[in-house]
């Protein structure tokens, strides 16, 4: 999160640093007021109108700070979610216990390939992710590219992300979805746009494994990654 590789994550990081600085300033202000009050108490002098301190410090200041953050968050939400940006391609994301299935579509909405537990993103291209689930609620998250979005059965949620740096990244499920949740990871490969077709051609076109039966013990489906495997 502190080393963003795309515009959405950069906006989230900027907002995080802004709130950290703002709340640090408020905290220092509170300590200064406390120190000033203790000094007056030692000198035997009390505030002439103590209600003003409650009005300004307890009502006005919180309202101004919270309102400012609300306005800032509203104005930046479009950049975080990618609303208003035209996508260059579409990736359909289907989550399941315990696997990620990616289907790639071009600008003409034609399927050009699929991949399992591994995501490729063309460098510098805005990708619209259409996210759903086959079984329980999962959550699609690539921390260095943007925020997380739930994958909900029977519903398609959209998220637009762009990778501006050719660097190793990891995606993961951010919603507890069963006993193998911690292994529901996938590497993100940022590649040149012209290399995407070749990368997809090398992927195994095998279908997703059949989901565990209702009689199978929870969490006993074969994991996609080993317990200590580095997906990067």
Short mmCIF file of C-alpha atoms in Angstrom, two decimals:
data_model
loop_
_atom_site.label_atom_id
_atom_site.label_comp_id
_atom_site.label_asym_id
_atom_site.label_seq_id
_atom_site.Cartn_x
_atom_site.Cartn_y
_atom_site.Cartn_z
CA UNK A 1 0.00 0.00 0.00
CA UNK A 2 2.91 2.36 0.74
CA UNK A 3 4.53 1.61 -2.63
CA UNK A 4 1.68 2.09 -5.15
CA UNK A 5 2.08 0.92 -8.74
CA UNK A 6 -1.09 2.45 -10.22
CA UNK A 7 -3.26 5.58 -10.04
CA UNK A 8 -5.93 4.10 -7.76
CA UNK A 9 -3.41 2.88 -5.19
CA UNK A 10 -1.53 6.18 -5.42
CA UNK A 11 -4.73 8.06 -4.58
CA UNK A 12 -5.38 5.76 -1.62
CA UNK A 13 -1.81 6.25 -0.38
CA UNK A 14 -2.12 10.03 -0.78
CA UNK A 15 -5.33 10.02 1.24
CA UNK A 16 -3.71 7.88 3.91
CA UNK A 17 -0.77 10.25 4.29
CA UNK A 18 -3.12 13.23 4.31
CA UNK A 19 -5.20 11.77 7.13
CA UNK A 20 -2.05 10.78 9.04
CA UNK A 21 -0.72 14.34 8.83
CA UNK A 22 -4.08 15.90 9.70
CA UNK A 23 -4.71 13.68 12.70
CA UNK A 24 -1.13 14.19 13.90
CA UNK A 25 -1.69 17.95 13.80
CA UNK A 26 -4.97 17.57 15.73
CA UNK A 27 -3.27 15.33 18.29
CA UNK A 28 -0.44 17.85 18.79
CA UNK A 29 -3.03 20.62 19.14
CA UNK A 30 -4.86 18.67 21.84
CA UNK A 31 -1.60 18.14 23.75
CA UNK A 32 -0.78 21.85 23.51
CA UNK A 33 -4.21 22.77 24.84
CA UNK A 34 -3.78 20.29 27.68
CA UNK A 35 -0.38 21.75 28.54
CA UNK A 36 -1.80 25.27 28.45
CA UNK A 37 -4.71 24.27 30.71
CA UNK A 38 -2.39 22.63 33.24
CA UNK A 39 -0.21 25.75 33.35
CA UNK A 40 -3.23 27.94 34.07
CA UNK A 41 -4.32 25.54 36.82
CA UNK A 42 -0.88 25.72 38.46
CA UNK A 43 -1.05 29.51 38.34
CA UNK A 44 -4.45 29.40 40.01
CA UNK A 45 -6.25 31.01 37.08
CA UNK A 46 -9.19 29.37 35.33
CA UNK A 47 -10.63 30.12 31.91
CA UNK A 48 -13.02 33.05 31.89
CA UNK A 49 -15.46 31.37 29.48
CA UNK A 50 -14.90 27.58 29.53
CA UNK A 51 -17.92 26.98 27.31
CA UNK A 52 -15.98 28.49 24.38
CA UNK A 53 -13.41 25.69 24.64
CA UNK A 54 -16.18 23.10 24.41
CA UNK A 55 -17.82 24.91 21.50
CA UNK A 56 -14.68 25.37 19.40
CA UNK A 57 -12.69 22.29 20.42
CA UNK A 58 -15.53 19.83 20.89
CA UNK A 59 -17.99 20.91 18.19
CA UNK A 60 -16.48 23.21 15.56
CA UNK A 61 -13.10 21.52 15.11
CA UNK A 62 -14.46 17.94 14.67
CA UNK A 63 -17.14 19.18 12.27
CA UNK A 64 -14.60 21.01 10.10
CA UNK A 65 -12.12 18.12 10.05
CA UNK A 66 -14.69 15.41 9.32
CA UNK A 67 -16.45 17.53 6.68
CA UNK A 68 -13.14 18.27 4.94
CA UNK A 69 -12.26 14.57 4.84
CA UNK A 70 -15.75 13.72 3.55
CA UNK A 71 -15.43 16.23 0.71
CA UNK A 72 -11.93 15.01 -0.13
CA UNK A 73 -13.03 11.36 -0.15
CA UNK A 74 -16.03 12.14 -2.35
CA UNK A 75 -13.95 14.06 -4.88
CA UNK A 76 -11.28 11.34 -5.08
CA UNK A 77 -13.59 8.30 -5.14
CA UNK A 78 -13.80 8.36 -8.94
CA UNK A 79 -10.02 8.07 -9.24
CA UNK A 80 -9.93 5.21 -6.75
CA UNK A 81 -12.63 3.15 -8.50
CA UNK A 82 -11.79 4.17 -12.07
CA UNK A 83 -15.27 5.54 -12.72
CA UNK A 84 -15.16 7.83 -15.74
CA UNK A 85 -12.07 6.18 -17.24
CA UNK A 86 -12.62 4.27 -20.45
CA UNK A 87 -11.26 0.69 -20.11
CA UNK A 88 -8.87 -0.68 -22.72
CA UNK A 89 -9.84 -4.28 -22.00
CA UNK A 90 -11.96 -6.42 -19.69
CA UNK A 91 -11.02 -9.27 -17.37
CA UNK A 92 -13.80 -11.40 -15.93
CA UNK A 93 -12.85 -12.61 -12.46
CA UNK A 94 -14.55 -15.65 -10.96
CA UNK A 95 -13.63 -16.61 -7.42
CA UNK A 96 -14.30 -19.99 -5.86
CA UNK A 97 -13.06 -22.20 -3.07
CA UNK A 98 -10.13 -21.93 -3.48
CA UNK A 99 -9.22 -20.64 -6.88
CA UNK A 100 -9.18 -17.57 -9.12
CA UNK A 101 -10.34 -17.90 -12.72
CA UNK A 102 -9.57 -15.04 -15.14
CA UNK A 103 -11.14 -14.64 -18.59
CA UNK A 104 -9.67 -11.95 -20.83
CA UNK A 105 -11.67 -9.89 -23.33
CA UNK A 106 -10.35 -7.35 -25.82
CA UNK A 107 -11.80 -3.93 -26.68
CA UNK A 108 -14.33 -5.67 -28.98
CA UNK A 109 -15.53 -7.84 -26.06
CA UNK A 110 -14.07 -10.99 -27.64
CA UNK A 111 -12.56 -13.63 -25.34
CA UNK A 112 -8.83 -13.88 -26.10
CA UNK A 113 -7.72 -16.25 -23.35
CA UNK A 114 -8.03 -17.54 -19.80
CA UNK A 115 -5.75 -18.17 -16.87
CA UNK A 116 -6.04 -19.88 -13.51
CA UNK A 117 -4.51 -18.45 -10.31
CA UNK A 118 -2.33 -16.07 -12.28
CA UNK A 119 -3.23 -12.63 -13.64
CA UNK A 120 -1.57 -10.72 -16.48
CA UNK A 121 -2.04 -6.97 -16.88
CA UNK A 122 -0.82 -4.97 -19.88
CA UNK A 123 1.48 -2.17 -18.76
CA UNK A 124 -0.20 1.25 -18.76
CA UNK A 125 -3.64 -0.03 -19.87
CA UNK A 126 -6.85 0.53 -17.92
CA UNK A 127 -8.45 -2.83 -17.18
CA UNK A 128 -12.06 -3.28 -16.10
CA UNK A 129 -12.47 -6.23 -13.76
CA UNK A 130 -15.91 -7.82 -13.60
CA UNK A 131 -15.88 -9.72 -10.37
CA UNK A 132 -18.18 -12.49 -9.15
CA UNK A 133 -18.12 -15.73 -7.18
CA UNK A 134 -19.38 -19.27 -7.68
CA UNK A 135 -19.89 -20.23 -4.05
CA UNK A 136 -19.26 -17.95 -1.04
CA UNK A 137 -18.27 -14.30 -0.71
CA UNK A 138 -14.63 -13.67 -1.62
CA UNK A 139 -12.82 -10.34 -2.06
CA UNK A 140 -10.56 -9.36 -4.98
CA UNK A 141 -7.58 -7.26 -3.89
CA UNK A 142 -4.29 -6.20 -5.44
CA UNK A 143 -2.87 -3.92 -2.73
CA UNK A 144 -0.32 -2.14 -4.94
CA UNK A 145 -2.95 -1.29 -7.57
CA UNK A 146 -6.06 -0.28 -5.65
CA UNK A 147 -8.74 -1.12 -3.16
CA UNK A 148 -10.58 -4.40 -2.70
CA UNK A 149 -13.99 -5.36 -4.08
CA UNK A 150 -16.17 -8.22 -2.87
CA UNK A 151 -16.89 -11.16 -5.15
CA UNK A 152 -20.53 -12.04 -4.42
CA UNK A 153 -22.46 -15.00 -5.88
CA UNK A 154 -25.09 -13.87 -8.37
CA UNK A 155 -23.71 -10.35 -8.61
CA UNK A 156 -21.06 -8.69 -10.80
CA UNK A 157 -19.04 -5.88 -9.22
CA UNK A 158 -16.74 -3.78 -11.38
CA UNK A 159 -13.37 -2.24 -10.62
CA UNK A 160 -10.97 -0.45 -12.98
CA UNK A 161 -7.24 -0.63 -12.33
CA UNK A 162 -4.11 0.33 -14.23
CA UNK A 163 -0.58 -0.93 -13.65
CA UNK A 164 2.00 1.77 -14.38
CA UNK A 165 5.06 -0.14 -13.16
CA UNK A 166 6.53 -3.39 -14.40
CA UNK A 167 7.13 -4.87 -10.98
CA UNK A 168 6.13 -8.13 -9.23
CA UNK A 169 2.83 -7.87 -7.40
CA UNK A 170 0.53 -10.18 -5.50
CA UNK A 171 -3.23 -10.39 -5.44
CA UNK A 172 -5.24 -12.13 -2.76
CA UNK A 173 -8.62 -12.83 -1.31
CA UNK A 174 -9.40 -10.29 1.41
CA UNK A 175 -12.53 -12.00 2.75
CA UNK A 176 -12.40 -15.13 4.91
CA UNK A 177 -13.89 -17.79 2.66
CA UNK A 178 -12.97 -21.11 4.28
CA UNK A 179 -10.11 -23.04 5.79
CA UNK A 180 -7.87 -22.58 2.73
CA UNK A 181 -8.46 -18.82 2.57
CA UNK A 182 -4.84 -17.96 3.38
CA UNK A 183 -3.65 -19.83 0.28
CA UNK A 184 -6.00 -18.04 -2.10
CA UNK A 185 -3.26 -15.92 -3.66
CA UNK A 186 -2.26 -15.13 -7.21
CA UNK A 187 0.75 -13.43 -8.80
CA UNK A 188 0.15 -10.40 -11.01
CA UNK A 189 2.34 -10.27 -14.12
CA UNK A 190 2.66 -6.79 -15.64
CA UNK A 191 3.71 -7.29 -19.25
CA UNK A 192 3.94 -5.29 -22.47
CA UNK A 193 0.53 -5.02 -24.21
CA UNK A 194 1.82 -6.71 -27.35
CA UNK A 195 3.06 -9.67 -25.29
CA UNK A 196 -0.34 -10.48 -23.75
CA UNK A 197 -1.52 -12.75 -26.59
CA UNK A 198 1.65 -14.82 -26.40
CA UNK A 199 1.42 -15.06 -22.62
CA UNK A 200 -2.17 -16.30 -22.83
CA UNK A 201 -1.26 -18.83 -25.50
CA UNK A 202 1.22 -20.43 -23.07
CA UNK A 203 -1.32 -20.80 -20.29
CA UNK A 204 -2.99 -24.12 -19.60
CA UNK A 205 -6.59 -23.91 -20.82
CA UNK A 206 -7.75 -26.45 -18.27
CA UNK A 207 -11.14 -25.73 -16.72
CA UNK A 208 -11.48 -24.93 -13.07
CA UNK A 209 -11.52 -27.92 -10.75
CA UNK A 210 -14.94 -29.19 -9.72
CA UNK A 211 -16.02 -27.64 -6.42
CA UNK A 212 -15.99 -29.92 -3.36
CA UNK A 213 -19.15 -31.90 -2.84
CA UNK A 214 -21.57 -31.15 -0.06
CA UNK A 215 -20.33 -34.27 1.78
CA UNK A 216 -16.65 -33.21 1.66
CA UNK A 217 -15.23 -31.82 4.92
CA UNK A 218 -14.91 -28.05 4.84
CA UNK A 219 -11.54 -26.87 3.63
CA UNK A 220 -10.45 -30.21 2.14
CA UNK A 221 -10.33 -29.17 -1.53
CA UNK A 222 -6.76 -29.36 -2.92
CA UNK A 223 -4.98 -26.02 -2.40
CA UNK A 224 -3.64 -24.14 -5.41
CA UNK A 225 -0.43 -23.09 -3.65
CA UNK A 226 1.77 -24.74 -1.04
CA UNK A 227 1.73 -23.40 2.51
CA UNK A 228 5.16 -21.76 2.13
CA UNK A 229 5.14 -21.10 -1.62
CA UNK A 230 6.08 -17.61 -2.75
CA UNK A 231 3.63 -16.82 -5.54
CA UNK A 232 5.88 -14.03 -6.79
#
